[in-house]
Amino acid sequence: SENAITRVLYTAQIHMQGVDLVWSLPTTPIVDLLAPLKSQSETIQKAHVTGTLSATGTLHWPSRIWSAKPLILGFDVTGLG
């Protein structure tokens, strides 16, 4: 959908040594994540994309240690010729 809003939820702990952030992307249609790129890519404009993406992760600053755990379900691309 063209006007979908994608939200990433997070909590952060700020302390003297830096910041610890825990984030999550709720289950989101992949087509919604690609929507902002449609005007920049003819390939994305032509493609019919199905499936969902959800993810969780962490970020620790200033150490720049991070993690991400994506979960992709039902991913398929058609319509590219």
JSON list of N, CA and C in Angstrom, two decimals:
[
{"chain": "A", "resi": 1, "resn": "SER", "atom": "N", "xyz": [0.84, -1.19, 0.00]},
{"chain": "A", "resi": 1, "resn": "SER", "atom": "CA", "xyz": [0.00, 0.00, 0.00]},
{"chain": "A", "resi": 1, "resn": "SER", "atom": "C", "xyz": [0.88, 1.24, 0.00]},
{"chain": "A", "resi": 2, "resn": "GLU", "atom": "N", "xyz": [0.48, 2.21, -0.78]},
{"chain": "A", "resi": 2, "resn": "GLU", "atom": "CA", "xyz": [1.30, 3.41, -1.02]},
{"chain": "A", "resi": 2, "resn": "GLU", "atom": "C", "xyz": [1.55, 4.24, 0.24]},
{"chain": "A", "resi": 3, "resn": "ASN", "atom": "N", "xyz": [0.57, 4.33, 1.14]},
{"chain": "A", "resi": 3, "resn": "ASN", "atom": "CA", "xyz": [0.68, 5.24, 2.28]},
{"chain": "A", "resi": 3, "resn": "ASN", "atom": "C", "xyz": [0.88, 4.51, 3.60]},
{"chain": "A", "resi": 4, "resn": "ALA", "atom": "N", "xyz": [1.42, 3.32, 3.56]},
{"chain": "A", "resi": 4, "resn": "ALA", "atom": "CA", "xyz": [1.61, 2.55, 4.79]},
{"chain": "A", "resi": 4, "resn": "ALA", "atom": "C", "xyz": [2.66, 3.21, 5.68]},
{"chain": "A", "resi": 5, "resn": "ILE", "atom": "N", "xyz": [2.43, 3.12, 6.95]},
{"chain": "A", "resi": 5, "resn": "ILE", "atom": "CA", "xyz": [3.39, 3.63, 7.93]},
{"chain": "A", "resi": 5, "resn": "ILE", "atom": "C", "xyz": [4.09, 2.43, 8.56]},
{"chain": "A", "resi": 6, "resn": "THR", "atom": "N", "xyz": [5.40, 2.46, 8.56]},
{"chain": "A", "resi": 6, "resn": "THR", "atom": "CA", "xyz": [6.18, 1.40, 9.18]},
{"chain": "A", "resi": 6, "resn": "THR", "atom": "C", "xyz": [6.74, 1.92, 10.49]},
{"chain": "A", "resi": 7, "resn": "ARG", "atom": "N", "xyz": [6.50, 1.19, 11.55]},
{"chain": "A", "resi": 7, "resn": "ARG", "atom": "CA", "xyz": [6.97, 1.61, 12.87]},
{"chain": "A", "resi": 7, "resn": "ARG", "atom": "C", "xyz": [7.97, 0.59, 13.41]},
{"chain": "A", "resi": 8, "resn": "VAL", "atom": "N", "xyz": [9.04, 1.10, 13.95]},
{"chain": "A", "resi": 8, "resn": "VAL", "atom": "CA", "xyz": [10.02, 0.27, 14.66]},
{"chain": "A", "resi": 8, "resn": "VAL", "atom": "C", "xyz": [9.89, 0.65, 16.13]},
{"chain": "A", "resi": 9, "resn": "LEU", "atom": "N", "xyz": [9.60, -0.32, 16.96]},
{"chain": "A", "resi": 9, "resn": "LEU", "atom": "CA", "xyz": [9.44, -0.09, 18.39]},
{"chain": "A", "resi": 9, "resn": "LEU", "atom": "C", "xyz": [10.80, -0.25, 19.07]},
{"chain": "A", "resi": 10, "resn": "TYR", "atom": "N", "xyz": [11.06, 0.55, 20.09]},
{"chain": "A", "resi": 10, "resn": "TYR", "atom": "CA", "xyz": [12.35, 0.43, 20.77]},
{"chain": "A", "resi": 10, "resn": "TYR", "atom": "C", "xyz": [12.25, 0.86, 22.23]},
{"chain": "A", "resi": 11, "resn": "THR", "atom": "N", "xyz": [13.17, 0.36, 23.01]},
{"chain": "A", "resi": 11, "resn": "THR", "atom": "CA", "xyz": [13.39, 0.84, 24.37]},
{"chain": "A", "resi": 11, "resn": "THR", "atom": "C", "xyz": [14.88, 1.11, 24.49]},
{"chain": "A", "resi": 12, "resn": "ALA", "atom": "N", "xyz": [15.21, 2.09, 25.28]},
{"chain": "A", "resi": 12, "resn": "ALA", "atom": "CA", "xyz": [16.62, 2.46, 25.44]},
{"chain": "A", "resi": 12, "resn": "ALA", "atom": "C", "xyz": [16.93, 2.68, 26.91]},
{"chain": "A", "resi": 13, "resn": "GLN", "atom": "N", "xyz": [18.09, 2.23, 27.31]},
{"chain": "A", "resi": 13, "resn": "GLN", "atom": "CA", "xyz": [18.62, 2.52, 28.64]},
{"chain": "A", "resi": 13, "resn": "GLN", "atom": "C", "xyz": [19.85, 3.38, 28.45]},
{"chain": "A", "resi": 14, "resn": "ILE", "atom": "N", "xyz": [19.81, 4.54, 29.07]},
{"chain": "A", "resi": 14, "resn": "ILE", "atom": "CA", "xyz": [20.94, 5.47, 28.98]},
{"chain": "A", "resi": 14, "resn": "ILE", "atom": "C", "xyz": [21.67, 5.44, 30.32]},
{"chain": "A", "resi": 15, "resn": "HIS", "atom": "N", "xyz": [22.97, 5.24, 30.27]},
{"chain": "A", "resi": 15, "resn": "HIS", "atom": "CA", "xyz": [23.78, 5.19, 31.48]},
{"chain": "A", "resi": 15, "resn": "HIS", "atom": "C", "xyz": [25.13, 5.84, 31.20]},
{"chain": "A", "resi": 16, "resn": "MET", "atom": "N", "xyz": [25.95, 5.93, 32.20]},
{"chain": "A", "resi": 16, "resn": "MET", "atom": "CA", "xyz": [27.23, 6.63, 32.07]},
{"chain": "A", "resi": 16, "resn": "MET", "atom": "C", "xyz": [28.14, 6.03, 31.00]},
{"chain": "A", "resi": 17, "resn": "GLN", "atom": "N", "xyz": [28.02, 4.73, 30.74]},
{"chain": "A", "resi": 17, "resn": "GLN", "atom": "CA", "xyz": [28.88, 4.07, 29.76]},
{"chain": "A", "resi": 17, "resn": "GLN", "atom": "C", "xyz": [28.33, 4.17, 28.33]},
{"chain": "A", "resi": 18, "resn": "GLY", "atom": "N", "xyz": [27.10, 4.64, 28.16]},
{"chain": "A", "resi": 18, "resn": "GLY", "atom": "CA", "xyz": [26.54, 4.75, 26.82]},
{"chain": "A", "resi": 18, "resn": "GLY", "atom": "C", "xyz": [25.05, 4.48, 26.79]},
{"chain": "A", "resi": 19, "resn": "VAL", "atom": "N", "xyz": [24.61, 3.87, 25.71]},
{"chain": "A", "resi": 19, "resn": "VAL", "atom": "CA", "xyz": [23.19, 3.59, 25.49]},
{"chain": "A", "resi": 19, "resn": "VAL", "atom": "C", "xyz": [23.04, 2.14, 25.05]},
{"chain": "A", "resi": 20, "resn": "ASP", "atom": "N", "xyz": [22.04, 1.46, 25.61]},
{"chain": "A", "resi": 20, "resn": "ASP", "atom": "CA", "xyz": [21.67, 0.12, 25.17]},
{"chain": "A", "resi": 20, "resn": "ASP", "atom": "C", "xyz": [20.25, 0.21, 24.61]},
{"chain": "A", "resi": 21, "resn": "LEU", "atom": "N", "xyz": [20.10, -0.17, 23.37]},
{"chain": "A", "resi": 21, "resn": "LEU", "atom": "CA", "xyz": [18.83, -0.06, 22.67]},
{"chain": "A", "resi": 21, "resn": "LEU", "atom": "C", "xyz": [18.37, -1.45, 22.26]},
{"chain": "A", "resi": 22, "resn": "VAL", "atom": "N", "xyz": [17.10, -1.75, 22.49]},
{"chain": "A", "resi": 22, "resn": "VAL", "atom": "CA", "xyz": [16.47, -2.98, 22.03]},
{"chain": "A", "resi": 22, "resn": "VAL", "atom": "C", "xyz": [15.33, -2.56, 21.11]},
{"chain": "A", "resi": 23, "resn": "TRP", "atom": "N", "xyz": [15.28, -3.11, 19.90]},
{"chain": "A", "resi": 23, "resn": "TRP", "atom": "CA", "xyz": [14.27, -2.68, 18.93]},
{"chain": "A", "resi": 23, "resn": "TRP", "atom": "C", "xyz": [13.55, -3.88, 18.32]},
{"chain": "A", "resi": 24, "resn": "SER", "atom": "N", "xyz": [12.37, -3.61, 17.76]},
{"chain": "A", "resi": 24, "resn": "SER", "atom": "CA", "xyz": [11.63, -4.65, 17.05]},
{"chain": "A", "resi": 24, "resn": "SER", "atom": "C", "xyz": [10.82, -4.03, 15.92]},
{"chain": "A", "resi": 25, "resn": "LEU", "atom": "N", "xyz": [10.78, -4.74, 14.83]},
{"chain": "A", "resi": 25, "resn": "LEU", "atom": "CA", "xyz": [9.93, -4.40, 13.69]},
{"chain": "A", "resi": 25, "resn": "LEU", "atom": "C", "xyz": [8.80, -5.41, 13.70]},
{"chain": "A", "resi": 26, "resn": "PRO", "atom": "N", "xyz": [7.56, -4.97, 13.97]},
{"chain": "A", "resi": 26, "resn": "PRO", "atom": "CA", "xyz": [6.44, -5.91, 13.93]},
{"chain": "A", "resi": 26, "resn": "PRO", "atom": "C", "xyz": [6.28, -6.48, 12.52]},
{"chain": "A", "resi": 27, "resn": "THR", "atom": "N", "xyz": [5.56, -7.58, 12.41]},
{"chain": "A", "resi": 27, "resn": "THR", "atom": "CA", "xyz": [5.32, -8.20, 11.11]},
{"chain": "A", "resi": 27, "resn": "THR", "atom": "C", "xyz": [4.77, -7.15, 10.15]},
{"chain": "A", "resi": 28, "resn": "THR", "atom": "N", "xyz": [5.49, -6.94, 9.04]},
{"chain": "A", "resi": 28, "resn": "THR", "atom": "CA", "xyz": [5.19, -5.87, 8.09]},
{"chain": "A", "resi": 28, "resn": "THR", "atom": "C", "xyz": [5.24, -6.44, 6.68]},
{"chain": "A", "resi": 29, "resn": "PRO", "atom": "N", "xyz": [4.24, -6.13, 5.83]},
{"chain": "A", "resi": 29, "resn": "PRO", "atom": "CA", "xyz": [4.33, -6.57, 4.44]},
{"chain": "A", "resi": 29, "resn": "PRO", "atom": "C", "xyz": [5.59, -6.00, 3.78]},
{"chain": "A", "resi": 30, "resn": "ILE", "atom": "N", "xyz": [6.32, -6.85, 3.08]},
{"chain": "A", "resi": 30, "resn": "ILE", "atom": "CA", "xyz": [7.55, -6.41, 2.41]},
{"chain": "A", "resi": 30, "resn": "ILE", "atom": "C", "xyz": [7.23, -5.34, 1.37]},
{"chain": "A", "resi": 31, "resn": "VAL", "atom": "N", "xyz": [6.08, -5.45, 0.72]},
{"chain": "A", "resi": 31, "resn": "VAL", "atom": "CA", "xyz": [5.70, -4.45, -0.28]},
{"chain": "A", "resi": 31, "resn": "VAL", "atom": "C", "xyz": [5.61, -3.05, 0.36]},
{"chain": "A", "resi": 32, "resn": "ASP", "atom": "N", "xyz": [5.20, -2.98, 1.63]},
{"chain": "A", "resi": 32, "resn": "ASP", "atom": "CA", "xyz": [5.14, -1.68, 2.32]},
{"chain": "A", "resi": 32, "resn": "ASP", "atom": "C", "xyz": [6.54, -1.13, 2.57]},
{"chain": "A", "resi": 33, "resn": "LEU", "atom": "N", "xyz": [7.49, -2.00, 2.84]},
{"chain": "A", "resi": 33, "resn": "LEU", "atom": "CA", "xyz": [8.87, -1.56, 3.06]},
{"chain": "A", "resi": 33, "resn": "LEU", "atom": "C", "xyz": [9.51, -1.06, 1.77]},
{"chain": "A", "resi": 34, "resn": "LEU", "atom": "N", "xyz": [9.08, -1.61, 0.63]},
{"chain": "A", "resi": 34, "resn": "LEU", "atom": "CA", "xyz": [9.63, -1.21, -0.67]},
{"chain": "A", "resi": 34, "resn": "LEU", "atom": "C", "xyz": [8.95, 0.03, -1.24]},
{"chain": "A", "resi": 35, "resn": "ALA", "atom": "N", "xyz": [7.77, 0.38, -0.75]},
{"chain": "A", "resi": 35, "resn": "ALA", "atom": "CA", "xyz": [6.99, 1.49, -1.31]},
{"chain": "A", "resi": 35, "resn": "ALA", "atom": "C", "xyz": [7.78, 2.80, -1.46]},
{"chain": "A", "resi": 36, "resn": "PRO", "atom": "N", "xyz": [8.58, 3.22, -0.48]},
{"chain": "A", "resi": 36, "resn": "PRO", "atom": "CA", "xyz": [9.32, 4.48, -0.66]},
{"chain": "A", "resi": 36, "resn": "PRO", "atom": "C", "xyz": [10.34, 4.44, -1.80]},
{"chain": "A", "resi": 37, "resn": "LEU", "atom": "N", "xyz": [10.73, 3.26, -2.24]},
{"chain": "A", "resi": 37, "resn": "LEU", "atom": "CA", "xyz": [11.73, 3.12, -3.31]},
{"chain": "A", "resi": 37, "resn": "LEU", "atom": "C", "xyz": [11.10, 3.04, -4.70]},
{"chain": "A", "resi": 38, "resn": "LYS", "atom": "N", "xyz": [9.78, 2.91, -4.77]},
{"chain": "A", "resi": 38, "resn": "LYS", "atom": "CA", "xyz": [9.11, 2.71, -6.06]},
{"chain": "A", "resi": 38, "resn": "LYS", "atom": "C", "xyz": [9.42, 3.82, -7.07]},
{"chain": "A", "resi": 39, "resn": "SER", "atom": "N", "xyz": [9.43, 5.05, -6.62]},
{"chain": "A", "resi": 39, "resn": "SER", "atom": "CA", "xyz": [9.66, 6.16, -7.56]},
{"chain": "A", "resi": 39, "resn": "SER", "atom": "C", "xyz": [11.10, 6.18, -8.07]},
{"chain": "A", "resi": 40, "resn": "GLN", "atom": "N", "xyz": [11.99, 5.45, -7.43]},
{"chain": "A", "resi": 40, "resn": "GLN", "atom": "CA", "xyz": [13.40, 5.44, -7.81]},
{"chain": "A", "resi": 40, "resn": "GLN", "atom": "C", "xyz": [13.81, 4.21, -8.62]},
{"chain": "A", "resi": 41, "resn": "SER", "atom": "N", "xyz": [12.91, 3.22, -8.73]},
{"chain": "A", "resi": 41, "resn": "SER", "atom": "CA", "xyz": [13.30, 1.96, -9.35]},
{"chain": "A", "resi": 41, "resn": "SER", "atom": "C", "xyz": [12.19, 1.40, -10.23]},
{"chain": "A", "resi": 42, "resn": "GLU", "atom": "N", "xyz": [12.47, 1.29, -11.53]},
{"chain": "A", "resi": 42, "resn": "GLU", "atom": "CA", "xyz": [11.51, 0.67, -12.44]},
{"chain": "A", "resi": 42, "resn": "GLU", "atom": "C", "xyz": [11.30, -0.79, -12.09]},
{"chain": "A", "resi": 43, "resn": "THR", "atom": "N", "xyz": [12.33, -1.45, -11.63]},
{"chain": "A", "resi": 43, "resn": "THR", "atom": "CA", "xyz": [12.22, -2.86, -11.26]},
{"chain": "A", "resi": 43, "resn": "THR", "atom": "C", "xyz": [11.21, -3.04, -10.12]},
{"chain": "A", "resi": 44, "resn": "ILE", "atom": "N", "xyz": [11.31, -2.20, -9.10]},
{"chain": "A", "resi": 44, "resn": "ILE", "atom": "CA", "xyz": [10.37, -2.28, -7.98]},
{"chain": "A", "resi": 44, "resn": "ILE", "atom": "C", "xyz": [8.96, -1.93, -8.45]},
{"chain": "A", "resi": 45, "resn": "GLN", "atom": "N", "xyz": [8.83, -1.00, -9.39]},
{"chain": "A", "resi": 45, "resn": "GLN", "atom": "CA", "xyz": [7.52, -0.65, -9.92]},
{"chain": "A", "resi": 45, "resn": "GLN", "atom": "C", "xyz": [6.86, -1.83, -10.62]},
{"chain": "A", "resi": 46, "resn": "LYS", "atom": "N", "xyz": [7.64, -2.63, -11.32]},
{"chain": "A", "resi": 46, "resn": "LYS", "atom": "CA", "xyz": [7.11, -3.77, -12.08]},
{"chain": "A", "resi": 46, "resn": "LYS", "atom": "C", "xyz": [6.86, -5.00, -11.21]},
{"chain": "A", "resi": 47, "resn": "ALA", "atom": "N", "xyz": [7.62, -5.15, -10.18]},
{"chain": "A", "resi": 47, "resn": "ALA", "atom": "CA", "xyz": [7.59, -6.38, -9.38]},
{"chain": "A", "resi": 47, "resn": "ALA", "atom": "C", "xyz": [6.31, -6.51, -8.56]},
{"chain": "A", "resi": 48, "resn": "HIS", "atom": "N", "xyz": [5.84, -7.73, -8.44]},
{"chain": "A", "resi": 48, "resn": "HIS", "atom": "CA", "xyz": [4.76, -8.06, -7.52]},
{"chain": "A", "resi": 48, "resn": "HIS", "atom": "C", "xyz": [5.41, -8.84, -6.38]},
{"chain": "A", "resi": 49, "resn": "VAL", "atom": "N", "xyz": [5.48, -8.21, -5.22]},
{"chain": "A", "resi": 49, "resn": "VAL", "atom": "CA", "xyz": [6.20, -8.78, -4.08]},
{"chain": "A", "resi": 49, "resn": "VAL", "atom": "C", "xyz": [5.19, -9.17, -3.00]},
{"chain": "A", "resi": 50, "resn": "THR", "atom": "N", "xyz": [5.34, -10.39, -2.50]},
{"chain": "A", "resi": 50, "resn": "THR", "atom": "CA", "xyz": [4.52, -10.84, -1.38]},
{"chain": "A", "resi": 50, "resn": "THR", "atom": "C", "xyz": [5.43, -11.28, -0.24]},
{"chain": "A", "resi": 51, "resn": "GLY", "atom": "N", "xyz": [4.85, -11.40, 0.91]},
{"chain": "A", "resi": 51, "resn": "GLY", "atom": "CA", "xyz": [5.59, -11.86, 2.08]},
{"chain": "A", "resi": 51, "resn": "GLY", "atom": "C", "xyz": [5.67, -10.79, 3.15]},
{"chain": "A", "resi": 52, "resn": "THR", "atom": "N", "xyz": [6.17, -11.20, 4.30]},
{"chain": "A", "resi": 52, "resn": "THR", "atom": "CA", "xyz": [6.29, -10.29, 5.43]},
{"chain": "A", "resi": 52, "resn": "THR", "atom": "C", "xyz": [7.69, -10.36, 6.03]},
{"chain": "A", "resi": 53, "resn": "LEU", "atom": "N", "xyz": [8.04, -9.29, 6.71]},
{"chain": "A", "resi": 53, "resn": "LEU", "atom": "CA", "xyz": [9.31, -9.22, 7.43]},
{"chain": "A", "resi": 53, "resn": "LEU", "atom": "C", "xyz": [9.01, -8.75, 8.85]},
{"chain": "A", "resi": 54, "resn": "SER", "atom": "N", "xyz": [9.57, -9.43, 9.81]},
{"chain": "A", "resi": 54, "resn": "SER", "atom": "CA", "xyz": [9.61, -8.94, 11.18]},
{"chain": "A", "resi": 54, "resn": "SER", "atom": "C", "xyz": [11.05, -9.08, 11.64]},
{"chain": "A", "resi": 55, "resn": "ALA", "atom": "N", "xyz": [11.41, -8.35, 12.67]},
{"chain": "A", "resi": 55, "resn": "ALA", "atom": "CA", "xyz": [12.80, -8.41, 13.12]},
{"chain": "A", "resi": 55, "resn": "ALA", "atom": "C", "xyz": [12.91, -7.90, 14.55]},
{"chain": "A", "resi": 56, "resn": "THR", "atom": "N", "xyz": [13.97, -8.35, 15.21]},
{"chain": "A", "resi": 56, "resn": "THR", "atom": "CA", "xyz": [14.33, -7.82, 16.52]},
{"chain": "A", "resi": 56, "resn": "THR", "atom": "C", "xyz": [15.83, -7.58, 16.52]},
{"chain": "A", "resi": 57, "resn": "GLY", "atom": "N", "xyz": [16.26, -6.73, 17.42]},
{"chain": "A", "resi": 57, "resn": "GLY", "atom": "CA", "xyz": [17.69, -6.48, 17.47]},
{"chain": "A", "resi": 57, "resn": "GLY", "atom": "C", "xyz": [18.10, -5.62, 18.65]},
{"chain": "A", "resi": 58, "resn": "THR", "atom": "N", "xyz": [19.39, -5.40, 18.73]},
{"chain": "A", "resi": 58, "resn": "THR", "atom": "CA", "xyz": [19.97, -4.58, 19.79]},
{"chain": "A", "resi": 58, "resn": "THR", "atom": "C", "xyz": [21.04, -3.67, 19.20]},
{"chain": "A", "resi": 59, "resn": "LEU", "atom": "N", "xyz": [21.32, -2.61, 19.91]},
{"chain": "A", "resi": 59, "resn": "LEU", "atom": "CA", "xyz": [22.40, -1.70, 19.55]},
{"chain": "A", "resi": 59, "resn": "LEU", "atom": "C", "xyz": [23.00, -1.17, 20.85]},
{"chain": "A", "resi": 60, "resn": "HIS", "atom": "N", "xyz": [24.31, -1.24, 20.94]},
{"chain": "A", "resi": 60, "resn": "HIS", "atom": "CA", "xyz": [25.01, -0.74, 22.12]},
{"chain": "A", "resi": 60, "resn": "HIS", "atom": "C", "xyz": [25.99, 0.34, 21.66]},
{"chain": "A", "resi": 61, "resn": "TRP", "atom": "N", "xyz": [25.88, 1.51, 22.27]},
{"chain": "A", "resi": 61, "resn": "TRP", "atom": "CA", "xyz": [26.73, 2.63, 21.90]},
{"chain": "A", "resi": 61, "resn": "TRP", "atom": "C", "xyz": [27.45, 3.12, 23.14]},
{"chain": "A", "resi": 62, "resn": "PRO", "atom": "N", "xyz": [28.69, 3.42, 23.10]},
{"chain": "A", "resi": 62, "resn": "PRO", "atom": "CA", "xyz": [29.53, 3.71, 21.94]},
{"chain": "A", "resi": 62, "resn": "PRO", "atom": "C", "xyz": [30.30, 2.51, 21.39]},
{"chain": "A", "resi": 63, "resn": "SER", "atom": "N", "xyz": [30.08, 1.32, 21.93]},
{"chain": "A", "resi": 63, "resn": "SER", "atom": "CA", "xyz": [30.87, 0.16, 21.47]},
{"chain": "A", "resi": 63, "resn": "SER", "atom": "C", "xyz": [30.51, -0.27, 20.05]},
{"chain": "A", "resi": 64, "resn": "ARG", "atom": "N", "xyz": [29.39, 0.19, 19.54]},
{"chain": "A", "resi": 64, "resn": "ARG", "atom": "CA", "xyz": [28.92, -0.14, 18.18]},
{"chain": "A", "resi": 64, "resn": "ARG", "atom": "C", "xyz": [28.70, -1.65, 18.01]},
{"chain": "A", "resi": 65, "resn": "ILE", "atom": "N", "xyz": [28.36, -2.32, 19.08]},
{"chain": "A", "resi": 65, "resn": "ILE", "atom": "CA", "xyz": [27.99, -3.73, 19.01]},
{"chain": "A", "resi": 65, "resn": "ILE", "atom": "C", "xyz": [26.50, -3.78, 18.73]},
{"chain": "A", "resi": 66, "resn": "TRP", "atom": "N", "xyz": [26.11, -4.57, 17.74]},
{"chain": "A", "resi": 66, "resn": "TRP", "atom": "CA", "xyz": [24.70, -4.64, 17.38]},
{"chain": "A", "resi": 66, "resn": "TRP", "atom": "C", "xyz": [24.32, -6.06, 16.98]},
{"chain": "A", "resi": 67, "resn": "SER", "atom": "N", "xyz": [23.03, -6.30, 16.98]},
{"chain": "A", "resi": 67, "resn": "SER", "atom": "CA", "xyz": [22.51, -7.58, 16.51]},
{"chain": "A", "resi": 67, "resn": "SER", "atom": "C", "xyz": [21.20, -7.33, 15.78]},
{"chain": "A", "resi": 68, "resn": "ALA", "atom": "N", "xyz": [20.87, -8.22, 14.86]},
{"chain": "A", "resi": 68, "resn": "ALA", "atom": "CA", "xyz": [19.59, -8.16, 14.15]},
{"chain": "A", "resi": 68, "resn": "ALA", "atom": "C", "xyz": [19.17, -9.58, 13.83]},
{"chain": "A", "resi": 69, "resn": "LYS", "atom": "N", "xyz": [17.91, -9.87, 14.07]},
{"chain": "A", "resi": 69, "resn": "LYS", "atom": "CA", "xyz": [17.37, -11.20, 13.80]},
{"chain": "A", "resi": 69, "resn": "LYS", "atom": "C", "xyz": [16.10, -11.04, 12.97]},
{"chain": "A", "resi": 70, "resn": "PRO", "atom": "N", "xyz": [16.23, -11.12, 11.64]},
{"chain": "A", "resi": 70, "resn": "PRO", "atom": "CA", "xyz": [15.06, -10.97, 10.77]},
{"chain": "A", "resi": 70, "resn": "PRO", "atom": "C", "xyz": [14.31, -12.29, 10.62]},
{"chain": "A", "resi": 71, "resn": "LEU", "atom": "N", "xyz": [13.01, -12.20, 10.35]},
{"chain": "A", "resi": 71, "resn": "LEU", "atom": "CA", "xyz": [12.19, -13.36, 10.03]},
{"chain": "A", "resi": 71, "resn": "LEU", "atom": "C", "xyz": [11.36, -13.00, 8.81]},
{"chain": "A", "resi": 72, "resn": "ILE", "atom": "N", "xyz": [11.63, -13.67, 7.70]},
{"chain": "A", "resi": 72, "resn": "ILE", "atom": "CA", "xyz": [10.92, -13.43, 6.44]},
{"chain": "A", "resi": 72, "resn": "ILE", "atom": "C", "xyz": [10.02, -14.63, 6.18]},
{"chain": "A", "resi": 73, "resn": "LEU", "atom": "N", "xyz": [8.74, -14.36, 5.93]},
{"chain": "A", "resi": 73, "resn": "LEU", "atom": "CA", "xyz": [7.78, -15.43, 5.67]},
{"chain": "A", "resi": 73, "resn": "LEU", "atom": "C", "xyz": [7.04, -15.17, 4.36]},
{"chain": "A", "resi": 74, "resn": "GLY", "atom": "N", "xyz": [6.86, -16.21, 3.57]},
{"chain": "A", "resi": 74, "resn": "GLY", "atom": "CA", "xyz": [6.05, -16.13, 2.35]},
{"chain": "A", "resi": 74, "resn": "GLY", "atom": "C", "xyz": [6.61, -15.22, 1.28]},
{"chain": "A", "resi": 75, "resn": "PHE", "atom": "N", "xyz": [7.91, -15.03, 1.24]},
{"chain": "A", "resi": 75, "resn": "PHE", "atom": "CA", "xyz": [8.52, -14.09, 0.29]},
{"chain": "A", "resi": 75, "resn": "PHE", "atom": "C", "xyz": [8.49, -14.65, -1.12]},
{"chain": "A", "resi": 76, "resn": "ASP", "atom": "N", "xyz": [8.00, -13.84, -2.07]},
{"chain": "A", "resi": 76, "resn": "ASP", "atom": "CA", "xyz": [7.98, -14.23, -3.47]},
{"chain": "A", "resi": 76, "resn": "ASP", "atom": "C", "xyz": [7.97, -12.96, -4.32]},
{"chain": "A", "resi": 77, "resn": "VAL", "atom": "N", "xyz": [8.64, -13.01, -5.45]},
{"chain": "A", "resi": 77, "resn": "VAL", "atom": "CA", "xyz": [8.67, -11.89, -6.39]},
{"chain": "A", "resi": 77, "resn": "VAL", "atom": "C", "xyz": [8.28, -12.44, -7.76]},
{"chain": "A", "resi": 78, "resn": "THR", "atom": "N", "xyz": [7.31, -11.80, -8.40]},
{"chain": "A", "resi": 78, "resn": "THR", "atom": "CA", "xyz": [6.90, -12.15, -9.75]},
{"chain": "A", "resi": 78, "resn": "THR", "atom": "C", "xyz": [6.75, -10.87, -10.55]},
{"chain": "A", "resi": 79, "resn": "GLY", "atom": "N", "xyz": [6.54, -11.02, -11.86]},
{"chain": "A", "resi": 79, "resn": "GLY", "atom": "CA", "xyz": [6.27, -9.87, -12.71]},
{"chain": "A", "resi": 79, "resn": "GLY", "atom": "C", "xyz": [7.49, -9.19, -13.29]},
{"chain": "A", "resi": 80, "resn": "LEU", "atom": "N", "xyz": [8.64, -9.83, -13.20]},
{"chain": "A", "resi": 80, "resn": "LEU", "atom": "CA", "xyz": [9.86, -9.20, -13.72]},
{"chain": "A", "resi": 80, "resn": "LEU", "atom": "C", "xyz": [10.26, -9.72, -15.10]},
{"chain": "A", "resi": 81, "resn": "GLY", "atom": "N", "xyz": [9.41, -10.49, -15.69]},
{"chain": "A", "resi": 81, "resn": "GLY", "atom": "CA", "xyz": [9.67, -10.92, -17.06]},
{"chain": "A", "resi": 81, "resn": "GLY", "atom": "C", "xyz": [9.99, -12.34, -17.13]}
]
